[in-house]
Every structure is written in structure tokens, then in C-alpha cells.
XYZ file of C-alpha atoms in Angstrom:
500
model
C 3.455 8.804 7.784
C 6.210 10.054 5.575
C 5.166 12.283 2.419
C 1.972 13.401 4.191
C 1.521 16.909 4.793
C -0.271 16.818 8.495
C -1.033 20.136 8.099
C -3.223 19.367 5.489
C -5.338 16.461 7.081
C -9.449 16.335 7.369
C -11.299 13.994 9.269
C -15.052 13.328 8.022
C -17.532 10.616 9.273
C -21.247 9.626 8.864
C -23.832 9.004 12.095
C -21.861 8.031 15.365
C -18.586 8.526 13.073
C -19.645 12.290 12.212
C -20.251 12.495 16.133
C -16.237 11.017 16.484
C -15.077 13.386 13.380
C -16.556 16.704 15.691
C -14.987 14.865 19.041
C -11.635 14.190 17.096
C -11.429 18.130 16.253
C -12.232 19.250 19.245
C -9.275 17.765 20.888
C -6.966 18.102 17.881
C -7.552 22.035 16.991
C -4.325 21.598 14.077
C -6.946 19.191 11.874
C -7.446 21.246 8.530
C -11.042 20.855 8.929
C -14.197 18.418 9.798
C -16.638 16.876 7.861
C -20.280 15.423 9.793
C -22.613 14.066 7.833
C -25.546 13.122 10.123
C -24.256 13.187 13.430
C -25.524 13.046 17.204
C -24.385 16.456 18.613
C -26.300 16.322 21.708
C -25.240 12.490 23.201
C -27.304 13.849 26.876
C -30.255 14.520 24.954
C -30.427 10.937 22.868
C -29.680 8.806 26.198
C -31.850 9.935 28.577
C -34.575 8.320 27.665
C -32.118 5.501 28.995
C -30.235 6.274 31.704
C -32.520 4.391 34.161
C -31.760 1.017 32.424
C -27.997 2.222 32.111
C -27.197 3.606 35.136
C -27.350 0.212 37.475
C -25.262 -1.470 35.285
C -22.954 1.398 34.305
C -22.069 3.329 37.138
C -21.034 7.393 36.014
C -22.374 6.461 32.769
C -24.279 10.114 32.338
C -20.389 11.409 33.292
C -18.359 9.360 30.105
C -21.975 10.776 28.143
C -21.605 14.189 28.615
C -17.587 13.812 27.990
C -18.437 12.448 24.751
C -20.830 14.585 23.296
C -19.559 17.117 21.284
C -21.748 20.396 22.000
C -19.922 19.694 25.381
C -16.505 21.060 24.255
C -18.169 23.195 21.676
C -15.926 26.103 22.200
C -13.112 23.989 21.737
C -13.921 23.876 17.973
C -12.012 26.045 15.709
C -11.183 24.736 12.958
C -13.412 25.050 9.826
C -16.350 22.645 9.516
C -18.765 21.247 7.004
C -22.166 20.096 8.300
C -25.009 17.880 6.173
C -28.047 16.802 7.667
C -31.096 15.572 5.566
C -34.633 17.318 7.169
C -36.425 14.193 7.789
C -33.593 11.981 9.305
C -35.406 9.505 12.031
C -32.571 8.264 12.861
C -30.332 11.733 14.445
C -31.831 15.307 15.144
C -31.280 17.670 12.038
C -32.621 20.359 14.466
C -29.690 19.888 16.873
C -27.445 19.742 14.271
C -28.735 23.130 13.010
C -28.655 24.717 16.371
C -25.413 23.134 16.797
C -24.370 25.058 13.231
C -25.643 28.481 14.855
C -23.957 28.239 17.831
C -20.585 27.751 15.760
C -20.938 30.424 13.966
C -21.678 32.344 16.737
C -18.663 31.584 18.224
C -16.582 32.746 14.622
C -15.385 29.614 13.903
C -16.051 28.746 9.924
C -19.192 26.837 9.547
C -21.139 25.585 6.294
C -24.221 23.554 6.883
C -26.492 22.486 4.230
C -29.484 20.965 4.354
C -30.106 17.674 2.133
C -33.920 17.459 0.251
C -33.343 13.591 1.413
C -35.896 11.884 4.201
C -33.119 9.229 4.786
C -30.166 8.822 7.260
C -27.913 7.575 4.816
C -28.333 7.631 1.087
C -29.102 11.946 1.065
C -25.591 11.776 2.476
C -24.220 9.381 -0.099
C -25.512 11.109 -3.500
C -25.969 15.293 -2.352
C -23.614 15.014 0.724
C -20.073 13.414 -0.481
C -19.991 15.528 -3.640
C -20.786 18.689 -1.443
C -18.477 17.642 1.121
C -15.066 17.104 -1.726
C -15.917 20.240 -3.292
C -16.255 22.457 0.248
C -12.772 20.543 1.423
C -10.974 21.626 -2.300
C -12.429 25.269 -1.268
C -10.977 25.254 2.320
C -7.353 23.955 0.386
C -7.087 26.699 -1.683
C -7.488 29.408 0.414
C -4.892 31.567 1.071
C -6.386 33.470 3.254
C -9.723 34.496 5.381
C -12.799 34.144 3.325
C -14.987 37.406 3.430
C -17.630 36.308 1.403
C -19.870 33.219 1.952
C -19.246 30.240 -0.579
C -23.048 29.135 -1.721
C -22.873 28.999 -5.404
C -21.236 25.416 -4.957
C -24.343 24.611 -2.818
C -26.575 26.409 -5.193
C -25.448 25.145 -8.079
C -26.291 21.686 -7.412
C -30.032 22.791 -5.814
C -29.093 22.319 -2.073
C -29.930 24.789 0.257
C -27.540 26.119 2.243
C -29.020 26.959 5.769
C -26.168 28.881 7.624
C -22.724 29.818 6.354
C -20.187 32.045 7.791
C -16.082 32.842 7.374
C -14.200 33.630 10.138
C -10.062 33.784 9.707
C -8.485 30.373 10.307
C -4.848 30.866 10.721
C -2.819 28.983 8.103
C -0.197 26.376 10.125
C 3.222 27.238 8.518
C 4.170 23.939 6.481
C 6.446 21.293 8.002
C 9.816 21.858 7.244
C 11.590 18.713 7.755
C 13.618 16.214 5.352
C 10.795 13.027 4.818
C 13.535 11.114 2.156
C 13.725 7.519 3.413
C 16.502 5.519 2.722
C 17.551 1.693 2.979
C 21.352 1.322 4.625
C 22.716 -2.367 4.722
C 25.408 -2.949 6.602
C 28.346 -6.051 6.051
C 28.322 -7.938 9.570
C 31.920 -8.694 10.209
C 30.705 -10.608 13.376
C 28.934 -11.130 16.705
C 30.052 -11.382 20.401
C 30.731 -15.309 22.162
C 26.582 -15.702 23.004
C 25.042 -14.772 19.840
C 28.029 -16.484 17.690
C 27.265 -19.941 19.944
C 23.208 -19.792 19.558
C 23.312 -19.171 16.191
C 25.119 -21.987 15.475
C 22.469 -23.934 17.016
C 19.278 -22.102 16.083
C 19.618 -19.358 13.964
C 15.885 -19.009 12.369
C 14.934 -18.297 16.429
C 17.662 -16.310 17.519
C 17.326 -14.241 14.515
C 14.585 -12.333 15.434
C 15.520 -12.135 18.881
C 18.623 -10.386 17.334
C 16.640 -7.930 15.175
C 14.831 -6.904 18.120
C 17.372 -5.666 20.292
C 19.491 -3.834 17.391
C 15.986 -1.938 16.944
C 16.177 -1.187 21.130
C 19.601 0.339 20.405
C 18.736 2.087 17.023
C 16.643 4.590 19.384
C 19.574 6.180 20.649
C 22.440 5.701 17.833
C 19.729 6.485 14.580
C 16.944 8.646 16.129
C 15.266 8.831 12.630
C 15.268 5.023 12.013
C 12.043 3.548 11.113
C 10.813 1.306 13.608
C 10.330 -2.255 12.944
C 12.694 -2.225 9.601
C 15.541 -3.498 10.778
C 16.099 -6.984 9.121
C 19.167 -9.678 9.686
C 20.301 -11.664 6.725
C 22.403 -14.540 7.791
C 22.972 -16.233 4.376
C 24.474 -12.517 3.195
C 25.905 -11.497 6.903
C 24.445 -7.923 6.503
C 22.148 -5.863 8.373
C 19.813 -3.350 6.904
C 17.185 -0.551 8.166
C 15.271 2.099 7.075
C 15.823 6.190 8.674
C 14.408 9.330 7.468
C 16.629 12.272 6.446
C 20.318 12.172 7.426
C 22.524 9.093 8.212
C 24.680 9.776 11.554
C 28.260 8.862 11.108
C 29.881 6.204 12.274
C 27.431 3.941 12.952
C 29.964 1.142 13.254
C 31.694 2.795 16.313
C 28.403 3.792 17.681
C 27.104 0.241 17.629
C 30.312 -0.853 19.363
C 30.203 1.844 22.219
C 26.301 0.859 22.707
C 25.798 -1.420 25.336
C 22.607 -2.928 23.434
C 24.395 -3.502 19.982
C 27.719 -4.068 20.882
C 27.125 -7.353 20.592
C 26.938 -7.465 16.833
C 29.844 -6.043 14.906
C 29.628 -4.150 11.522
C 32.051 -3.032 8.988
C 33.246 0.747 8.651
C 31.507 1.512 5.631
C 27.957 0.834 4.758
C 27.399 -1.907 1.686
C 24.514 0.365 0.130
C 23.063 3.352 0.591
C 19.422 3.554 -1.483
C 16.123 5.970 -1.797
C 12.986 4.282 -0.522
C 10.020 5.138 -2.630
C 7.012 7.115 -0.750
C 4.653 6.403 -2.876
C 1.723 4.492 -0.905
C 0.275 2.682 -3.918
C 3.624 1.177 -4.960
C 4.048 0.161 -0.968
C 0.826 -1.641 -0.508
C 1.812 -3.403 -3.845
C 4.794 -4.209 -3.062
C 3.676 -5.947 -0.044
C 1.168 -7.762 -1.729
C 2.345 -11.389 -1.147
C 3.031 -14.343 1.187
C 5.455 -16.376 1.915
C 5.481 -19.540 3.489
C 8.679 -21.659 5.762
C 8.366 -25.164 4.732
C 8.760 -27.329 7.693
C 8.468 -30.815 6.461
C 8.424 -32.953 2.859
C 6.024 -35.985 2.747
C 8.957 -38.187 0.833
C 6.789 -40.507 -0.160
C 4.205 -38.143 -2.143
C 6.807 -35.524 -3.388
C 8.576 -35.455 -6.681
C 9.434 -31.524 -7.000
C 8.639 -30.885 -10.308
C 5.203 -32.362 -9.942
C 4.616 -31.135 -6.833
C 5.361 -27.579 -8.023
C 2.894 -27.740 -10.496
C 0.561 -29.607 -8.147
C 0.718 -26.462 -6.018
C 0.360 -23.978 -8.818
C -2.901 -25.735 -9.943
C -4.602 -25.785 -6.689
C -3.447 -21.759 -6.192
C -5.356 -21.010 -9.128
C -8.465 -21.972 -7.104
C -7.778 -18.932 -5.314
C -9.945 -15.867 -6.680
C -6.614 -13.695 -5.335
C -3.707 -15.543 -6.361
C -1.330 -14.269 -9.253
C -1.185 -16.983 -12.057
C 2.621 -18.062 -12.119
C 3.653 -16.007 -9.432
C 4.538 -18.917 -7.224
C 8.316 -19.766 -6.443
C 9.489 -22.806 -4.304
C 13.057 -22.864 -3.234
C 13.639 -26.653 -1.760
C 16.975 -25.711 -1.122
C 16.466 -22.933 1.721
C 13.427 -23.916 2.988
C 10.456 -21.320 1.624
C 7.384 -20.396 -0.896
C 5.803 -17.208 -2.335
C 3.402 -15.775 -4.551
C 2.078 -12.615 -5.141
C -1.682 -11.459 -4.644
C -4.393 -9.407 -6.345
C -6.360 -6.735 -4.611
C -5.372 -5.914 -0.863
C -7.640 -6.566 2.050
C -7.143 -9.772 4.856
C -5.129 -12.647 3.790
C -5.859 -15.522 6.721
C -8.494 -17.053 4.544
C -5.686 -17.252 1.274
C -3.623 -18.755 4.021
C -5.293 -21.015 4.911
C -6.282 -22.051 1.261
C -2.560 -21.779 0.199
C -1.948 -24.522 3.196
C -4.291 -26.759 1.852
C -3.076 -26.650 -1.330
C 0.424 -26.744 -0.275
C -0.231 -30.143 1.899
C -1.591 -31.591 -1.560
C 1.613 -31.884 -3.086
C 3.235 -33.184 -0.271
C 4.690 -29.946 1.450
C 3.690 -28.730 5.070
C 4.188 -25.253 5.253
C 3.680 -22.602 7.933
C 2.569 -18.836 6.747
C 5.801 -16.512 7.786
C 7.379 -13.466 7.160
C 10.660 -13.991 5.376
C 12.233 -11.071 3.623
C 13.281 -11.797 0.270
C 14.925 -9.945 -2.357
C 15.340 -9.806 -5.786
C 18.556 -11.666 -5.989
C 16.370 -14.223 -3.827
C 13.599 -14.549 -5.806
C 16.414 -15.196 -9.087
C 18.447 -17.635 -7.774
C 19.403 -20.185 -9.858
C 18.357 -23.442 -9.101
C 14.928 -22.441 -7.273
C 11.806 -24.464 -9.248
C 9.720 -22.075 -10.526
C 6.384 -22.472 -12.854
C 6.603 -18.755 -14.171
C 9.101 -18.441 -17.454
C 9.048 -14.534 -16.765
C 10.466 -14.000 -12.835
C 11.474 -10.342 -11.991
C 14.931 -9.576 -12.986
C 15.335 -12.320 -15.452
C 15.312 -13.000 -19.274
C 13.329 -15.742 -21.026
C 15.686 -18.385 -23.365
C 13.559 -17.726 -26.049
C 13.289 -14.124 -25.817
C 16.261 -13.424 -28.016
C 14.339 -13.947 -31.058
C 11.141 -11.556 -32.195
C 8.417 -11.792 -29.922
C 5.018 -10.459 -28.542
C 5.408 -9.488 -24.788
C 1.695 -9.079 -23.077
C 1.686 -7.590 -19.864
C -1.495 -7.960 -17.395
C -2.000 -5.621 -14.507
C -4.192 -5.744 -11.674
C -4.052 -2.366 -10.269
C -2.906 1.242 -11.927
C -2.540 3.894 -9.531
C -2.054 7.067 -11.829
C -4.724 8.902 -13.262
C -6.749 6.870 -15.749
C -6.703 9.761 -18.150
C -3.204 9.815 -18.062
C -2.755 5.841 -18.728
C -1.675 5.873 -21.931
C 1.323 8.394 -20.839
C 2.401 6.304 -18.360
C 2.651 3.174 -20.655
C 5.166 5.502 -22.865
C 7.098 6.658 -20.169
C 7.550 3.486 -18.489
C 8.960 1.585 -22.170
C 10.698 4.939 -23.706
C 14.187 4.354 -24.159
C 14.110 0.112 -24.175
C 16.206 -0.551 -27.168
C 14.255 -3.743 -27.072
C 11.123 -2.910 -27.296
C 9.490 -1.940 -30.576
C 8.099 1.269 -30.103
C 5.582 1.423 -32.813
C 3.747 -1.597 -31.903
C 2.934 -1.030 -28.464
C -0.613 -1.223 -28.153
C -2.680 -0.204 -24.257
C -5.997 -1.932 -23.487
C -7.439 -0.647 -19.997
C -10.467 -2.144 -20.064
C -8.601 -5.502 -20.151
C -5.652 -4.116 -18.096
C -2.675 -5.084 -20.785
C -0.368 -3.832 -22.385
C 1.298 -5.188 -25.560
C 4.331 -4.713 -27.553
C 6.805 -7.019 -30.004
C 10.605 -7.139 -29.053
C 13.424 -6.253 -31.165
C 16.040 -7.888 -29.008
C 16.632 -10.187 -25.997
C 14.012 -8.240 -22.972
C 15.417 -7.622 -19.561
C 11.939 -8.437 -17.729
C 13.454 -7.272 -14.430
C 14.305 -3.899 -15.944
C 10.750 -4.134 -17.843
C 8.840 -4.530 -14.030
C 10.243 -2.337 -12.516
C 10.016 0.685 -15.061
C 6.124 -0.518 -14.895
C 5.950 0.030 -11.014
C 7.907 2.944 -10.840
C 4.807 4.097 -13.428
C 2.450 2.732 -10.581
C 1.404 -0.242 -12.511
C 1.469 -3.145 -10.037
C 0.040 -7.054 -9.711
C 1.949 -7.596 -13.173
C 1.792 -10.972 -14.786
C 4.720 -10.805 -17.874
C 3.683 -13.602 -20.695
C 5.285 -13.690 -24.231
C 4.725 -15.476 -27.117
C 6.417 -15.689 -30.645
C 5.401 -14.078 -33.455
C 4.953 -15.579 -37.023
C 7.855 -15.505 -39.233
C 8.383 -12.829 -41.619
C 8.753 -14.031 -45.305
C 12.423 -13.413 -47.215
C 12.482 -11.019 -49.587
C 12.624 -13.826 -52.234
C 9.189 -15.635 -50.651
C 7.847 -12.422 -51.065
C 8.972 -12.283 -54.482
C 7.631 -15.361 -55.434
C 4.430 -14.803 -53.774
C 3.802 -11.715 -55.671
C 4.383 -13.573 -58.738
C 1.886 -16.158 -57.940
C -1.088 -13.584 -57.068
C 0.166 -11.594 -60.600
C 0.076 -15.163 -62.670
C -3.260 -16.118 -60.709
C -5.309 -12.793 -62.338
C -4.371 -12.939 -64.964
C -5.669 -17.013 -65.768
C -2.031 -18.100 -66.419
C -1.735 -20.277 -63.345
């Protein structure tokens, strides 16, 4: 993955994961280092007591058993490794996890094992184990070289034993020196050969794809750095985009046309854009946090599409996930989309969003259609949300409260309130004295001076990792003239003193 530093990865796992974590590092001596909490180090000891009802049934089954045990490529084990076994575990062998430990360190590699006060398999590990387990990886980070002393006082400190612990030298990998900027290149399509020009007449939404696939068979040899599976086709634009890490070959037009795989679309001689993709991971999974929907048929008789829009947007609001206001139809080309809270899988909003789609008379099909901004402005698409990215409200022109909900902030939480600042500083139309942060309630506030460019205003908040933002506004009382004020005065003054 771009932006990660894999010479700077750990693998850790609990039970039969721990025993994976030791397997995984035995085969992969560049991991940084290996965390077990709990595992089975000794897989030929546990099964026997099975093998006669295994055996018949799985033939060389004591073979993949021994394979898969990790005190079976013991030696193979160098890079550092934290161990945590609780001393009355039923459930795995803290003893041959401790003889396990001894033979490590017999060996030099860099061993801690500690011992948790726990009789459990599984809680010991979740309040003394974890904690243990960050701090000893934050130790192995900052070393710049071989340990010569052992490292208890973390253990001590917190009233674990700590069984065994050696230091032997761990070489330090040299860092990866390689360019990880991704960047977005769209192309102007000046054409495509007879085939593709004839079936694309007649079905483009199939041929399409079939299109984007083969320009991403030819990408392998013309843009070695591309990034799979980003290629994308827009017909209504006639431009073709993809994503590549560090340099851009030249003439990519030419290089299409001398490919025998891509010759068969034709692109200008100068790319359209040329733009930075962000590596944050946060703002990716956020960005990506939304469906969209190809509507294949309109019940005529049930329809009306303002109705049915709001129809839809009250039946999405049923959905514990869904972003009020978030939803955009666009009659006109043929697709929906909202945006969702929290990540995880989406089949079961799917298959909601259907239902309530079918309601108001629309039959949709969940598909992925890549939208921009510019699509997600157009004028003309029905919308229920009077704040869609990259546009400004009528009424915004004149003083109002803008309230901003978030669902997710992926900074520090400490550091909130910094963010907030840094993502509204130089807005000439924002007030800057009356922004007010709530994070317990996830908002943030603030009163306009002038007309708000809520594109501009979202995307200063992501770039701030603020994401799932719902933009509402609302307008503020009034102020008084200077002569209301006047005369207001005038009346409290009269009022005390009984002339009134």
C-alpha cells in the first residue's frame, strides 16, 4: 500500500492467530517484529491425542501438522518477538510457550516473554497483554541500534513478571527509497477504432467496462507504475483517467497508438489534468463511503419526481447508516447516491435502499458508477439536500448560522480544536470569532459574513480529516438599527425611572 513503510510492519495475533503471527515470521524474516499472545507452539503435541480419528479421513494429515507448527521452523525466526501467556491458560500450554521463549533466546534472536497473573485464555491478554504488547512494539521502533541491556522496567512497572528476556542485534533494513506520490491523469479521447466506435453506439453502459479492462491489460507495459483497477472511461466527457505512482512516462498518446492492446482507443497529445491523490487512509475509506444505484425502470403510474424524491429520502432515514440529505437522483442520466456513516458491509443497506427505492416508484440496481463533483452539481438533478458539495445556498448571501455535523474525525482528539481553525482560517466568509467546536456532539458552528462556498467549506473539512459531513444553515435574528437601539434604550431609561 502506498505511504506505508514495509519496513516498519508487525504482525500480532491471539490463540490460533498468535500461532499464524509466529508462522507468518518465520517465512517472512523482513517483518519488524511478532506479537503472540496465547498461542499453540507445539501443533504435534495438541493433535495427537487425535490423529487416529484424523488420519482415515485426512490422509498426511500429521505431515501439513508438523508444517504448520511453528517450533518446526524455529530457527527460521529472527526477527524480534514479544510473547504473553497467562499461567493457568486451559485452553494452550504456557509451558510450551515458555520453553518455546528459551529456545529463542538460545538461538540470539530477541525475545521478551512475560507472564500474565490471569487464569484465563483471553481477557489476561486483553487488559495486561495489549498494553504490554504497544509499549514493547514503541521500544523495538525506536531503537537505533542493538539493545545491550534487558527492557523490564516497562514490565515491572505495571506488576508483570517478566520470565525471560534477552537482546540480540537485529539488523536495521535500510528504508525504502522510492517515490509513493500518486497522481490522477485524465486524458481527452479524440476517438476509437471501427469496432469499439460501432458497439458503443449500440451499448455503451456494457462495452464500457469491457473497454476499461483492456486499456488496464495494456497499461502494464506503457505505465508500469499505474494502479491497477483505476482506470475509468467517461463517455458523457470522452476522457480517460488512471491513477500511477511516481513519474508519468511520456508520450502516452503515441505509446497507446503503437500498443497493440490500446491502439484501439485514441487520446489527445497532452493530458487534460494532471492532480495529487491524497494517501491518507482515513480520508480514502471516507471518501468511498457511499452507493450508488443505475435506475433501470420508472413505475409511470406511481412516480411524480418531486414526491418520489422525498418518498425515497424518508424511507432512507430508516436506515441506522444513511446520511440525512445526502441522497441525489439524477432522472436525466439514469442514477442515485447517498453517502453512509461508519464503514463495515453494505449488502444489507442495499438491499434496504432497494426497498425503499421501489416505494416511490423507481427500480434500481446497486452499481458502481464513478461520479464527480461536477456530477454530483449538475444543474437540473432533484436533490432533497439545500447544501450539495461544491455549491452555495440562495439564501446564504445574507447573515447566517452554518452547523456542521460529522460522523468520523480522524486526527488526534486532543488536537480537534486545531484542526477546526485550520480547516476555516482564511474564509473571508466565515466569522471567525463565533466559531464554536462541540465533540461530544460532533459539530461545529460558526455565523457567515458573506455568501459560503460549501464546496470549498467540505473540502477544507476533509483535507482536516473530518469526514461523513452533513452542512445545515439557518438564519440568524436580525440585528436592531442603531435608531431601534436608540429607542430601546430610551424605553428601559423612561421605564426606571416610573415615567413610562
Amino acid at each position: 500500500m502506498p505511504g506505508v513503510d514495509k519496513n516498519n510492519v508487525f504482525i500480532a495475533g491471539h490463540s490460533s492467530a498468535g500461532t499464524l503471527s509466529l508462522l507468518f515470521a518465520e517465512h517472512y524474516p523482513q517483518i519488524k517484529g511478532c506479537l503472540a499472545y496465547a498461542p499453540s507452539v507445539d501443533l504435534e503435541h495438541n493433535f495427537k491425542p487425535h490423529l487416529a480419528q484424523l488420519k482415515p479421513v485426512l490422509p498426511g494429515v500429521e505431515h501439513f501438522i508438523k508444517k504448520s507448527s511453528p517450533n518446526s521452523h524455529l530457527s527460521n525466526l529472527t526477527c524480534p518477538v514479544f510473547l504473553f501467556h497467562s499461567r493457568e491458560d486451559q485452553v494452550t500450554s504456557f509451558a510450551n510457550t515458555q520453553i518455546f521463549a528459551n529456545q529463542l533466546k538460545q538461538q540470539g534472536t530477541d525475545v521478551e516473554f512475560v507472564a500474565g497473573n490471569g487464569g484465563d485464555h483471553y481477557q489476561t491478554m486483553i487488559s495486561e497483554g495489549i498494553p504490554l504488547g504497544i509499549e514493547w512494539i514503541k521500544k523495538i521502533v525506536a531503537m537505533s541500534g542493538p539493545a545491550t541491556t534487558p527492557d523490564s522496567q516497562m514490565a515491572a512497572s505495571a506488576g508483570k513478571p517478566v520470565v525471560s528476556v534477552t537482546a540480540a542485534t537485529t539488523p536495521t533494513s535500510p528504508q525504502l527509497q522510492i517515490d509513493l506520490t500518486r497522481h490522477l491523469v485524465k486524458y481527452k479521447i479524440n476517438g476509437f477504432d471501427d469496432f469499439y466506435t460501432r458497439v458503443l453506439k449500440a451499448q455503451p453502459i456494457v462495452w464500457k467496462s469491457g473497454i476499461e479492462r483492456t486499456v488496464e491489460r495494456g497499461l502494464e507495459d506503457i505505465v508500469p507504475e499505474y494502479t491497477k483497477g483505476s482506470v475509468r472511461l467517461n463517455l458523457v466527457e470522452m476522457t480517460l483517467s488512471f491513477e500511477y505512482l511516481g513519474e508519468l512516462p511520456e508520450d502516452i498518446p503515441q505509446k497507446f497508438a503503437d500498443n497493440i492492446i490500446t491502439q484501439s482507443v485514441k487520446l489527445d497529445s497532452q493530458p487534460l489534468s494532471i492532480e495529487k491523490v491524497s494517501h491518507d487512509p482515513n480520508a480514502t475509506l471516507m471518501q468511498g463511503n457511499f452507493l450508488t444505484f443505475r435506475i433501470r425502470n420508472l413505475n409511470r403510474l406511481q412516480l411524480n419526481r418531486n414526491a418520489s424524491t422525498k418518498i425515497v429520502e424518508v424511507n432512507l432515514k430508516q436506515i441506522n447508516r444513511y446520511v440525512p440529505d445526502s441522497l441525489i437522483i439524477n432522472y436525466d442520466e439514469k442514477w442515485a447516491y447517498f453517502k453512509l456513516k461508519g464503514v463495515g458491509d453494505k449488502s444489507e443497506v442495499k438491499r434496504a435502499a432497494i426497498r425503499a427505492f421501489t416505494a416511490a416508484g423507481l427500480f434500481v440496481t446497486p452499481e458502481k458508477i464513478n461520479l464527480t463533483e461536477t456530477d454530483l452539481a449538475k444543474n437540473g438533478t432533484t436533490e432533497t439536500s439545500s447544501t450539495k458539495p461544491g455549491r452555495e445556498s440562495a439564501a446564504s448571501n445574507t447573515k447566517q448560522k452554518f452547523v456542521i455535523h460529522y460522523g468520523v474525525y480522524g486526527g488526534n482528539s486532543l488536537k480537534i480544536k486545531d484542526s477546526v481553525k485550520r480547516s476555516l482560517k482564511g474564509f473571508v466568509w466565515v466569522d471567525q470569532s463565533s466559531i464554536k467546536i462541540n465533540p461530544d456532539a460532533k459539530m461545529i458552528s460558526f455565523n457567515n459574513r458573506s455568501a459560503v462556498d460549501n464546496g470549498a467549506l467540505e473540502r477544507a473539512l476533509t483535507r482536516n480529516k473530518f469526514y461523513q459531513l452533513n452542512i445545515t444553515q439557518e438564519a440568524l435574528p436580525e440585528e436592531k438599527s442603531a435608531l431601534d437601539k436608540s429607542d430601546s434604550a430610551s424605553e428601559k431609561t423612561e421605564a426606571k425611572a416610573g415615567t413610562k
